[in-house]
GROMACS .gro file of C-alpha atoms in nm:
model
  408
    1UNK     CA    1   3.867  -0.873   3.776
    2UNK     CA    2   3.533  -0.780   3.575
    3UNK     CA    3   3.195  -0.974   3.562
    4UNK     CA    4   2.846  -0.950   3.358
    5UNK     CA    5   2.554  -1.146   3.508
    6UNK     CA    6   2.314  -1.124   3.189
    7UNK     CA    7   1.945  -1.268   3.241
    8UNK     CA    8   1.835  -1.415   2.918
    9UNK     CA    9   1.482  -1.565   2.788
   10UNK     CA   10   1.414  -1.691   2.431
   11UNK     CA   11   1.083  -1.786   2.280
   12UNK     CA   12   1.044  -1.924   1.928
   13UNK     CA   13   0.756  -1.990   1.802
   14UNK     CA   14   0.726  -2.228   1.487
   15UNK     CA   15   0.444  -2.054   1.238
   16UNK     CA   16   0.219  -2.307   1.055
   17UNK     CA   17   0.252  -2.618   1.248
   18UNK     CA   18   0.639  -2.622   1.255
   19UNK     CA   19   0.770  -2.847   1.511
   20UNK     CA   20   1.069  -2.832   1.756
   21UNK     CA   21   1.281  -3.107   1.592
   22UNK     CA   22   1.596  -3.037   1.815
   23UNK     CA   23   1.350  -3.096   2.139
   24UNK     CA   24   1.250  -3.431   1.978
   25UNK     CA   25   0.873  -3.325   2.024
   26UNK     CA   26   0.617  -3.257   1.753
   27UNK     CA   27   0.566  -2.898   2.055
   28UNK     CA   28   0.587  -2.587   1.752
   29UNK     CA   29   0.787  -2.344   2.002
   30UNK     CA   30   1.102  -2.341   2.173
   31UNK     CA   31   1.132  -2.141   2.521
   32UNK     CA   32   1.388  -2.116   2.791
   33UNK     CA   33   1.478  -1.889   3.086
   34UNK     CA   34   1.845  -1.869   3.262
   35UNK     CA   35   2.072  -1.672   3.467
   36UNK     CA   36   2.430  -1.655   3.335
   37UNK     CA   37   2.751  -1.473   3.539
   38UNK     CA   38   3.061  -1.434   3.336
   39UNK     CA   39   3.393  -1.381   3.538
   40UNK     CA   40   3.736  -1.265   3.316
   41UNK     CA   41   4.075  -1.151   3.555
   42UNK     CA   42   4.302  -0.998   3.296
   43UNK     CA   43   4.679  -1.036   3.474
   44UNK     CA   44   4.922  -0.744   3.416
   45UNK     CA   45   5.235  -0.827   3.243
   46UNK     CA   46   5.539  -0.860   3.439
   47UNK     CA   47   5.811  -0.588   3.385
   48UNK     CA   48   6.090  -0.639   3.152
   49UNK     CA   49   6.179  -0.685   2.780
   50UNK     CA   50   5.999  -1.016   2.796
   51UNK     CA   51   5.630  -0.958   2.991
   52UNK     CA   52   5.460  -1.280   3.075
   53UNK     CA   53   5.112  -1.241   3.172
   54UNK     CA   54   4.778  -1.499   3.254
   55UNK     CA   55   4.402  -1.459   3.178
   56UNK     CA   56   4.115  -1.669   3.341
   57UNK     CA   57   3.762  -1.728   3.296
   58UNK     CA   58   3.496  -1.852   3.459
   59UNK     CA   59   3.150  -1.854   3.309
   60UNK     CA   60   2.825  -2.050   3.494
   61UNK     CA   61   2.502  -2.138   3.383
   62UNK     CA   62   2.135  -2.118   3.585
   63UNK     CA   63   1.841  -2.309   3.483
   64UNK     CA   64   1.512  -2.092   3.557
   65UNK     CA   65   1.262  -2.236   3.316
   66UNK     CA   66   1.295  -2.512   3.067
   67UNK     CA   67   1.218  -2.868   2.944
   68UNK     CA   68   1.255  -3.163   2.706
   69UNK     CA   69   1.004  -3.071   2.499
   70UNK     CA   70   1.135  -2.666   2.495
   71UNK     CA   71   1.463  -2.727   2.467
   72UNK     CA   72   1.687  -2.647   2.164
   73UNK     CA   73   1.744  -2.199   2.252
   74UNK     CA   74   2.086  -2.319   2.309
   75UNK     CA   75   2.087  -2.096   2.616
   76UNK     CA   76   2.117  -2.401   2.844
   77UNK     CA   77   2.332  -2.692   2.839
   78UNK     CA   78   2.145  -3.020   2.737
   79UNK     CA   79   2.265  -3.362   2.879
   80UNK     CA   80   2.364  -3.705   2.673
   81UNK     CA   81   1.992  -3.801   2.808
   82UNK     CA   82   1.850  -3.503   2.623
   83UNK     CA   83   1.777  -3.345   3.008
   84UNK     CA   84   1.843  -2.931   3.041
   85UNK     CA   85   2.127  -2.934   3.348
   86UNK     CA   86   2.012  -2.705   3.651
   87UNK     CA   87   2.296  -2.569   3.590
   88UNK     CA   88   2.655  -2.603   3.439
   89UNK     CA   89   2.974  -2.427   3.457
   90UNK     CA   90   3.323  -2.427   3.289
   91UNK     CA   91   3.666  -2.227   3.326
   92UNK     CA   92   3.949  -2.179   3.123
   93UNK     CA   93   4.284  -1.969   3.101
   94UNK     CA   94   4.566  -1.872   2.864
   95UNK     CA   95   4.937  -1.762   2.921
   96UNK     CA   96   5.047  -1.503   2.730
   97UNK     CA   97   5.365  -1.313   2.654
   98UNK     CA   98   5.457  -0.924   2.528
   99UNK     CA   99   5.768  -0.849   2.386
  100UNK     CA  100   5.666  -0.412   2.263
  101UNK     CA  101   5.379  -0.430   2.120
  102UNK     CA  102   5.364  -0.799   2.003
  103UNK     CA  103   5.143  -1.046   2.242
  104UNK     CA  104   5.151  -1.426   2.192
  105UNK     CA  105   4.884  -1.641   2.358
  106UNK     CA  106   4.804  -1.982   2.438
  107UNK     CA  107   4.497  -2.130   2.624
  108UNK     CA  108   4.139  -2.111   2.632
  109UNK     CA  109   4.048  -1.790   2.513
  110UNK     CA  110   3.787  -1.572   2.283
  111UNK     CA  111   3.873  -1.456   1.947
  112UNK     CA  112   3.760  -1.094   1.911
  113UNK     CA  113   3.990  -0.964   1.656
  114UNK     CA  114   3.982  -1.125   1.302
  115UNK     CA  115   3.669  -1.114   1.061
  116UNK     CA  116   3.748  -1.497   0.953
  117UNK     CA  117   3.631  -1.604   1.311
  118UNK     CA  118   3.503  -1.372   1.528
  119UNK     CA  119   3.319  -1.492   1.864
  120UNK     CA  120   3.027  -1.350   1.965
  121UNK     CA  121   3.123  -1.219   2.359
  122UNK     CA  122   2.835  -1.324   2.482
  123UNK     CA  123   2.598  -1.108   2.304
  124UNK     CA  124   2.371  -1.414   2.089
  125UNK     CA  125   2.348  -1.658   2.402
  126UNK     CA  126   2.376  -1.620   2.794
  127UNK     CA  127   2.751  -1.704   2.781
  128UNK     CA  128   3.051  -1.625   2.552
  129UNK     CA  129   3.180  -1.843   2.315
  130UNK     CA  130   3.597  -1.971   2.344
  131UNK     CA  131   3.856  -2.143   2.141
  132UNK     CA  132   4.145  -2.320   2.281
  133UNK     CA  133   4.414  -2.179   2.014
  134UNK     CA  134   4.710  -2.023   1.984
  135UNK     CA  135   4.729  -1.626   1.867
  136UNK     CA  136   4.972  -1.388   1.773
  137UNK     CA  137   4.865  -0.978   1.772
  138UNK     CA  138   5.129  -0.727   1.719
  139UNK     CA  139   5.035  -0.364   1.666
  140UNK     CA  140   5.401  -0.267   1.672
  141UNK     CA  141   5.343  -0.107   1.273
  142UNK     CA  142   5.073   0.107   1.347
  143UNK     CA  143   4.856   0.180   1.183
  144UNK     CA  144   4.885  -0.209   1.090
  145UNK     CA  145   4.763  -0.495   1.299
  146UNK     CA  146   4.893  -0.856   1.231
  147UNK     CA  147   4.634  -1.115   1.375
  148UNK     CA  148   4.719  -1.487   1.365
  149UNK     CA  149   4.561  -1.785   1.507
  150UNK     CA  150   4.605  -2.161   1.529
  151UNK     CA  151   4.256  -2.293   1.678
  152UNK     CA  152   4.239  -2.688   1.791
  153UNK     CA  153   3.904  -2.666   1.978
  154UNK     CA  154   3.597  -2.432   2.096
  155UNK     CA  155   3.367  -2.421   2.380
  156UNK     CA  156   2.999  -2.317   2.248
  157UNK     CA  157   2.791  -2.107   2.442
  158UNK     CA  158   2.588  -2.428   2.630
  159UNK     CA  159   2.888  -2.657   2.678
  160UNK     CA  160   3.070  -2.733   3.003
  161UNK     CA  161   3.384  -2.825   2.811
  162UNK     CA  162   3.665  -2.691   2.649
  163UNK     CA  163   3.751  -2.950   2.380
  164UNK     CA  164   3.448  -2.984   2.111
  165UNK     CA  165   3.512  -2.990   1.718
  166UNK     CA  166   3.446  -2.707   1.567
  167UNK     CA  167   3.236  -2.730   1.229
  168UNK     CA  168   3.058  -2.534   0.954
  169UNK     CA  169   2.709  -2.373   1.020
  170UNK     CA  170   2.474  -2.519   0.772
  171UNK     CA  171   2.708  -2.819   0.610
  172UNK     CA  172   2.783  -2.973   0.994
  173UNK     CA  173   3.129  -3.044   0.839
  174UNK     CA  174   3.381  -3.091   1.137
  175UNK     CA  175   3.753  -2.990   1.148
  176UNK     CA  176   3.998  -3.092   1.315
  177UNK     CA  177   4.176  -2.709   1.310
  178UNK     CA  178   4.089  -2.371   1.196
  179UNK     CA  179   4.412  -2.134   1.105
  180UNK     CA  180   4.337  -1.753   1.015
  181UNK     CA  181   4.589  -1.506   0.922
  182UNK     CA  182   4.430  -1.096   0.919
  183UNK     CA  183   4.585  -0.795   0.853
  184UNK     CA  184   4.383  -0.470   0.994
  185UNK     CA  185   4.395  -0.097   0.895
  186UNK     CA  186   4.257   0.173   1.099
  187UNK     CA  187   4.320   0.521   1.076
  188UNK     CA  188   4.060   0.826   1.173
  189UNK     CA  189   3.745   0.754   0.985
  190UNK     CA  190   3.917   0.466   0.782
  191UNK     CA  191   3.920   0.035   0.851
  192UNK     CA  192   4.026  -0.223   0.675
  193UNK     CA  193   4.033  -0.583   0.672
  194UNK     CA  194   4.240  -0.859   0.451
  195UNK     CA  195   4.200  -1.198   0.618
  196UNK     CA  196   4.245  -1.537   0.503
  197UNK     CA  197   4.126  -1.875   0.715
  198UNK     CA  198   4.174  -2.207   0.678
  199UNK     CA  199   3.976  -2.517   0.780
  200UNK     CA  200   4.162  -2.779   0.771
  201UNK     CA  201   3.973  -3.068   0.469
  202UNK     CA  202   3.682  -2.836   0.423
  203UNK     CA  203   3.758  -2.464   0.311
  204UNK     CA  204   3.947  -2.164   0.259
  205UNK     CA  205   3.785  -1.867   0.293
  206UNK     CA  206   3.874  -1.481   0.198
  207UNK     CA  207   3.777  -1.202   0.285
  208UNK     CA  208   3.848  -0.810   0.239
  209UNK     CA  209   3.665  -0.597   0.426
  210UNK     CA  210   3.604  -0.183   0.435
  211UNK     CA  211   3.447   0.084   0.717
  212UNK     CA  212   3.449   0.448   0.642
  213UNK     CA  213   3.241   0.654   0.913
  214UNK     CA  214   3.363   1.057   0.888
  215UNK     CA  215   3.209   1.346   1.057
  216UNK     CA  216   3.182   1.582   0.746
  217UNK     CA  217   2.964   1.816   0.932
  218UNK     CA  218   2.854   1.866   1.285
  219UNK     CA  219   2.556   1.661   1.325
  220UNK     CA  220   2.595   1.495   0.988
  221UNK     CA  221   2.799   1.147   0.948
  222UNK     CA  222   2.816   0.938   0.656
  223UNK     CA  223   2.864   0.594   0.704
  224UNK     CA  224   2.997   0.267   0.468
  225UNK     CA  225   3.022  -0.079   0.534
  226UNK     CA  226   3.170  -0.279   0.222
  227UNK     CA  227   3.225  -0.707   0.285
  228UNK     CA  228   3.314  -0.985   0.052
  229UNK     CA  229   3.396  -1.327   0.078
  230UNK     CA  230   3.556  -1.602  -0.124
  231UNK     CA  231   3.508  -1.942   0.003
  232UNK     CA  232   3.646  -2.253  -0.200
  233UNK     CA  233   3.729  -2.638  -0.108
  234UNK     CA  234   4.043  -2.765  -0.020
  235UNK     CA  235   4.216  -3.079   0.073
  236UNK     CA  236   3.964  -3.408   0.084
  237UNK     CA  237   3.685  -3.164   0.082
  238UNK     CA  238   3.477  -3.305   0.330
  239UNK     CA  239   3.186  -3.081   0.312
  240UNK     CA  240   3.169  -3.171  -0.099
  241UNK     CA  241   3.259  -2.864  -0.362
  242UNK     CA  242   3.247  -2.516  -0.280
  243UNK     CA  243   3.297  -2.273  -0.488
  244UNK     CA  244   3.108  -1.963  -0.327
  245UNK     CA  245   3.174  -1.526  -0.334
  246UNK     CA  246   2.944  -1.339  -0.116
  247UNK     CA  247   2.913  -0.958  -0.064
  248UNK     CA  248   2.723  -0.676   0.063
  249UNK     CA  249   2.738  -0.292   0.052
  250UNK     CA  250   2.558  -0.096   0.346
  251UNK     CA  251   2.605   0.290   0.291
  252UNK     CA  252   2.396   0.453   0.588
  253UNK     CA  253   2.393   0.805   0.738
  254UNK     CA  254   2.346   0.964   1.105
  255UNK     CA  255   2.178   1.297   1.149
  256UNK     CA  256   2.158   1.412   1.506
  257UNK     CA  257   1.933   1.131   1.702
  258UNK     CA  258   1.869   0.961   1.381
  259UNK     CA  259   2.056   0.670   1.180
  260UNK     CA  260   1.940   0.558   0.861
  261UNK     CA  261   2.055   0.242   0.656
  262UNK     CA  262   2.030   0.110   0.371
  263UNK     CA  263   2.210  -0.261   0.205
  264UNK     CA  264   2.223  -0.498  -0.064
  265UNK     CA  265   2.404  -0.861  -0.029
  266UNK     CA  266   2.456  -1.138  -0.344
  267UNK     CA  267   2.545  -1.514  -0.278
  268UNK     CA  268   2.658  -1.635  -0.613
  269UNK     CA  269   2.777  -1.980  -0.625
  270UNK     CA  270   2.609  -2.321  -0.619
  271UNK     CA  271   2.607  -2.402  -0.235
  272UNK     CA  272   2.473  -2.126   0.009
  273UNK     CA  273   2.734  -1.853   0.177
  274UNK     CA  274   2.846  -2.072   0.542
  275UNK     CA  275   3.075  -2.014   0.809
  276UNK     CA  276   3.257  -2.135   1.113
  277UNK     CA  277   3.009  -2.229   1.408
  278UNK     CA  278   3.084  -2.449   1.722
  279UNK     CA  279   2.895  -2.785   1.840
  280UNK     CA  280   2.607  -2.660   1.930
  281UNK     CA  281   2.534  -2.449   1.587
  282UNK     CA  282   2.625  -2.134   1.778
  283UNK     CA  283   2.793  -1.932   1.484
  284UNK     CA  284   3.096  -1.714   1.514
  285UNK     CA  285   3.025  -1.377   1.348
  286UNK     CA  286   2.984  -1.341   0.973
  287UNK     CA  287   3.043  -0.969   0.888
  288UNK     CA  288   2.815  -0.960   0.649
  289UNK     CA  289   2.493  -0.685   0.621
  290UNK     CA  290   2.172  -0.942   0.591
  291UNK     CA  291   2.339  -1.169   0.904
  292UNK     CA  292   2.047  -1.081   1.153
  293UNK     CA  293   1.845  -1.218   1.396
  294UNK     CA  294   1.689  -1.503   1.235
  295UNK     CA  295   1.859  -1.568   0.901
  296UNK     CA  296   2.183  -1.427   0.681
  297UNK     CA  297   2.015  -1.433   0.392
  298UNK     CA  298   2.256  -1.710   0.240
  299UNK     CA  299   2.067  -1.953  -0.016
  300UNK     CA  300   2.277  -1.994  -0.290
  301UNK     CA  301   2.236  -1.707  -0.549
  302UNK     CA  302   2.000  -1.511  -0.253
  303UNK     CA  303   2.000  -1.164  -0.323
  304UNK     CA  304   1.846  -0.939  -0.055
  305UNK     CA  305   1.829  -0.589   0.062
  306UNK     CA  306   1.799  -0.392   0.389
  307UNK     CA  307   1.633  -0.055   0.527
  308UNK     CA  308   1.727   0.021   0.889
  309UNK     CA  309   1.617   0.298   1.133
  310UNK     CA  310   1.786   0.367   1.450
  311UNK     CA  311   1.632   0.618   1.712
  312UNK     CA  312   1.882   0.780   1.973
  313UNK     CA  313   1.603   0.864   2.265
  314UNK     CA  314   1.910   1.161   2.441
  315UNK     CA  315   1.771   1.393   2.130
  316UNK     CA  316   1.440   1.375   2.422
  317UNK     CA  317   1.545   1.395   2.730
  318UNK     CA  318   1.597   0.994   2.791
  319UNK     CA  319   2.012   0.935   2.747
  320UNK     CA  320   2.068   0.577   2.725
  321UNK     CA  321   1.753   0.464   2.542
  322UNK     CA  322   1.776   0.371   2.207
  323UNK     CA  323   1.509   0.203   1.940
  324UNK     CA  324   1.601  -0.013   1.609
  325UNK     CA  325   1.395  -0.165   1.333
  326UNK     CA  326   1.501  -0.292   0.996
  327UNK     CA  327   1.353  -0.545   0.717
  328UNK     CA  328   1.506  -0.753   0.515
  329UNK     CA  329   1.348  -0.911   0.218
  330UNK     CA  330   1.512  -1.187   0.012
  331UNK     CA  331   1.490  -1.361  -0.354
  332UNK     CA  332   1.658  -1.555  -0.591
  333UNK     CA  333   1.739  -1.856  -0.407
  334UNK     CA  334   1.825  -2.136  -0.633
  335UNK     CA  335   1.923  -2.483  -0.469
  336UNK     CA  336   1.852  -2.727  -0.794
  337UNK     CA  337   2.242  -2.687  -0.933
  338UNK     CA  338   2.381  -2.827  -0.563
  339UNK     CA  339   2.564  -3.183  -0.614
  340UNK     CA  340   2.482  -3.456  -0.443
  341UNK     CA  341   2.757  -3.555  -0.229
  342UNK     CA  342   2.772  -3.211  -0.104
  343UNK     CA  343   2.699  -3.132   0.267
  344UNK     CA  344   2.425  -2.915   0.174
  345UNK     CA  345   2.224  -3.134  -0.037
  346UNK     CA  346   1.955  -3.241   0.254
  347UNK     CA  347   1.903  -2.858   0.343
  348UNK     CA  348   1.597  -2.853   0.088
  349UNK     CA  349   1.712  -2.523  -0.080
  350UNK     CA  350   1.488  -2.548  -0.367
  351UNK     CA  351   1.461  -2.317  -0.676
  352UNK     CA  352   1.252  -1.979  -0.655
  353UNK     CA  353   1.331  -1.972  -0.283
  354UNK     CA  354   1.186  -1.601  -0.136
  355UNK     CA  355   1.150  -1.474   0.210
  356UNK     CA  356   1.170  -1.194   0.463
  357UNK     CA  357   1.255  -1.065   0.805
  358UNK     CA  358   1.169  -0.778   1.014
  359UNK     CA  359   1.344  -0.718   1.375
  360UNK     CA  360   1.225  -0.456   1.628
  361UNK     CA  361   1.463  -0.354   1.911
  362UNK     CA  362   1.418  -0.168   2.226
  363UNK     CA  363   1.729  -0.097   2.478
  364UNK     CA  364   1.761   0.117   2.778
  365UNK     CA  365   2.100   0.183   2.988
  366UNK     CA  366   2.079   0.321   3.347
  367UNK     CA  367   2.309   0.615   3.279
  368UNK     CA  368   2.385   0.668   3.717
  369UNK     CA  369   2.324   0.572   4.036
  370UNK     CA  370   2.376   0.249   4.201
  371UNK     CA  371   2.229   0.026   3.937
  372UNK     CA  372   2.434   0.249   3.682
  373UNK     CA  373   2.523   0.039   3.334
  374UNK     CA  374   2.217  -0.200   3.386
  375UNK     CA  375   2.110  -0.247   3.036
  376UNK     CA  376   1.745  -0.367   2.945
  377UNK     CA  377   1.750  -0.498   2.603
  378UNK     CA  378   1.389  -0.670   2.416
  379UNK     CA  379   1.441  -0.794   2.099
  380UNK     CA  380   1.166  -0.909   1.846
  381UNK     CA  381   1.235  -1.114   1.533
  382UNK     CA  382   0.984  -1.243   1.255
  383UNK     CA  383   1.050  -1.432   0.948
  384UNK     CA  384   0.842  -1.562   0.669
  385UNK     CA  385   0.974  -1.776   0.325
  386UNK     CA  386   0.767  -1.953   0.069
  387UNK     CA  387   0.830  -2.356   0.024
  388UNK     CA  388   1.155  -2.325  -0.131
  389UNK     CA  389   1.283  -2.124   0.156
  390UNK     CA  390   1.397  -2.414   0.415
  391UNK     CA  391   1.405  -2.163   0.729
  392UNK     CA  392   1.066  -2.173   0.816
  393UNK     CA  393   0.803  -1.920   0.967
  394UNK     CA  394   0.890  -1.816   1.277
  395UNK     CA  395   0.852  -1.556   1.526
  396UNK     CA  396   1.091  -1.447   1.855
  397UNK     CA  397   1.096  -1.291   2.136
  398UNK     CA  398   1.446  -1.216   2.356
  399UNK     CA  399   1.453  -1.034   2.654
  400UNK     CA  400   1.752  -0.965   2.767
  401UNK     CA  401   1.909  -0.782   3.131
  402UNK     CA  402   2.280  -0.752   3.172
  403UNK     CA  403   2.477  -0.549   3.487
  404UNK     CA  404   2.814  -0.547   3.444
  405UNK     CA  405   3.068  -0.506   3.733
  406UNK     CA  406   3.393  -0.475   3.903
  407UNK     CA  407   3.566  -0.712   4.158
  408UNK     CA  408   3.929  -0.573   4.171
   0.00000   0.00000   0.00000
């Protein structure tokens, strides 16, 4: 059995009189403090031709600073009265069977193997996101993996239940079930991805994906990061017409300490790039370059580009510190051609929509001693857009402290 306690506080601030609309308060900020322990037992699988096997969870959630009118981090669960609980907690398990290298599960579980819907493991919030699905992985054709899923429910990040609708990010479009189907290449240097998903009256969505990261020369590796998605309406189309294809291209190098990056992403279609998210608005993970700390850079038509610098702090003396910063800077956003009975209509993408985004990271892992694998993470997010842009201004803080350990 392994567990993470992760300590977790969020501050947003809303720039030029925004307000907290999720808090129901005219306060321009959103801030919250909690403790979170995460606790995953992993069974064996029985011996035989047939293995039969059982995971657990348990995940629980503190309450150290909060209120009505600072609510909406989704780091804490919120009450039907709008109250943050003290504190909340929910489990969850799934039986699963091996036959060689071919696993089926069913149960509460996270999905960390498919670019079509991809949870987070904890990383965005203080807990982990699950689904309650079925899923088939077999790696028996190496180096092929077949991923399927059947998904009926989730559990976001701040809920204490298993059984929530899950929905798209920026349409709120529920569905009753989300079905995926990936196939996944890796071999030395090379990945890739084919995936399909399907949600069930709202969309089916594409994708193809490509990683190349060789070591050409000692100290020198070239990396590549190539995405693209195809998203279109199907059945009664409840989130109105889609007809979207999204893509970005992130070539990047590392020399010795350093790691340079650069990226460019399109949105071309009349509704803005979306994705899968849970009840909350806690998003599964779009693999997409621009999909950083504060936006994805998805207004319909957005085009937007990225420069990233990564510092590894060994190259000094000071293994296990490392230092990030990247900007991201927007245009082209063009919300005027969106019909009317589609889902993303009241967004307020306008025409001439522009904006931009700069994140600064700090981390530091203890590399020994008792307290060895505490990792001290700050993260600091800003983002400015002109009128058109309907994120506003905003600026972020997250400090984050996470000690992973071992029970059994």
């Amino acid at each position: 059995m392994s567990g993470l306690t992760r300590n977790f506080y969020l501050n947003r601030d809303f720039r030029n009189g925004g307000a907290n609309r999720r808090s129901g308060t005219v306060n321009g900020y959103r801030a919250e403090w909690a403790q979170g322990l995460t606790l995953d037992y992993l069974s064996p699988f029985t011996p035989g031709v047939l293995g039969l096997g059982f995971d657990a969870h348990l995940y629980a959630g503190l309450k150290l600073d909060s209120g009505r009118g600072k609510t909406g981090t989704n780091l804490l669960h919120v009450n039907n009265d709008g109250d943050v609980a003290n504190e909340y907690s929910v489990g969850g398990g799934a039986l699963k069977l091996k036959y060689r290298e071919t696993v089926l599960k069913y149960g509460s579980m996270e999905l960390r193997t498919s670019p079509v819907f991809l949870t987070d493991g904890g990383s965005g919030r203080l807990l982990p996101q699950t689904v309650t699905a079925w899923q088939l992985i077999s790696r028996d054709l190496q180096p092929l993996t077949f991923d399927a899923a059947h998904i009926t429910a989730g559990k976001a990040p701040s809920e204490n239940r298993n059984d929530s609708t899950l929905r798209s990010l920026y349409g709120a479009t529920e569905t009753d079930t989300v079905d995926y189907l990936s196939l996944n290449y890796e071999q030395g240097a090379v990945k890739g991805y084919l995936s399909t998903q399907r949600a069930e009256d709202l969309w089916r969505q594409d994708y193809l994906g490509f990683r190349y990261l060789p070591a050409l020369v000692e100290g020198l590796t070239p990396t590549l990061n190539v995405s693209m998605y195809r998203t279109v309406d199907i059945g009664a189309a409840h989130g109105g017409p889609i007809d979207n294809s999204t893509w970005s291209f992130a070539p990047g190098v590392k020399f010795g300490a350093h790691s340079l990056m650069l990226a460019y992403q399109k949105v071309q279609g009349d509704t803005p790039f979306d994705y899968m998210a849970f009840r909350d608005g806690q998003t599964t993970v779009a693999q997409l370059a621009n999909n950083v700390q504060l936006s994805d850079f998805n207004a319909p038509n957005d085009r937007s580009w990225q420069v990233r610098y990564d510092y590894d702090f060994s190259a000094r003396g000071v293994p296990g510190l490392r230092f990030m910063i990247r900007y991201m800077q927007g245009q082209g956003g063009k919300g005027s051609d969106i019909e009317p009975d589609s889902s993303y209509y009241p967004l307020g993408f306008r025409d001439g929509g522009r904006h931009w985004e700069r994140n600064i990271e700090m981390q530091y892992v203890v590399q020994d001693g008792p307290a060895k694998n505490l990792s001290l993470r700050a993260r600091y997010g800003v983002h400015r857009g002109n009128s058109a842009e309907p994120r506003g201004d905003m600026d972020e803080i997250r400090l984050i402290t996470e000690f992973p350990f071992k029970l059994l």
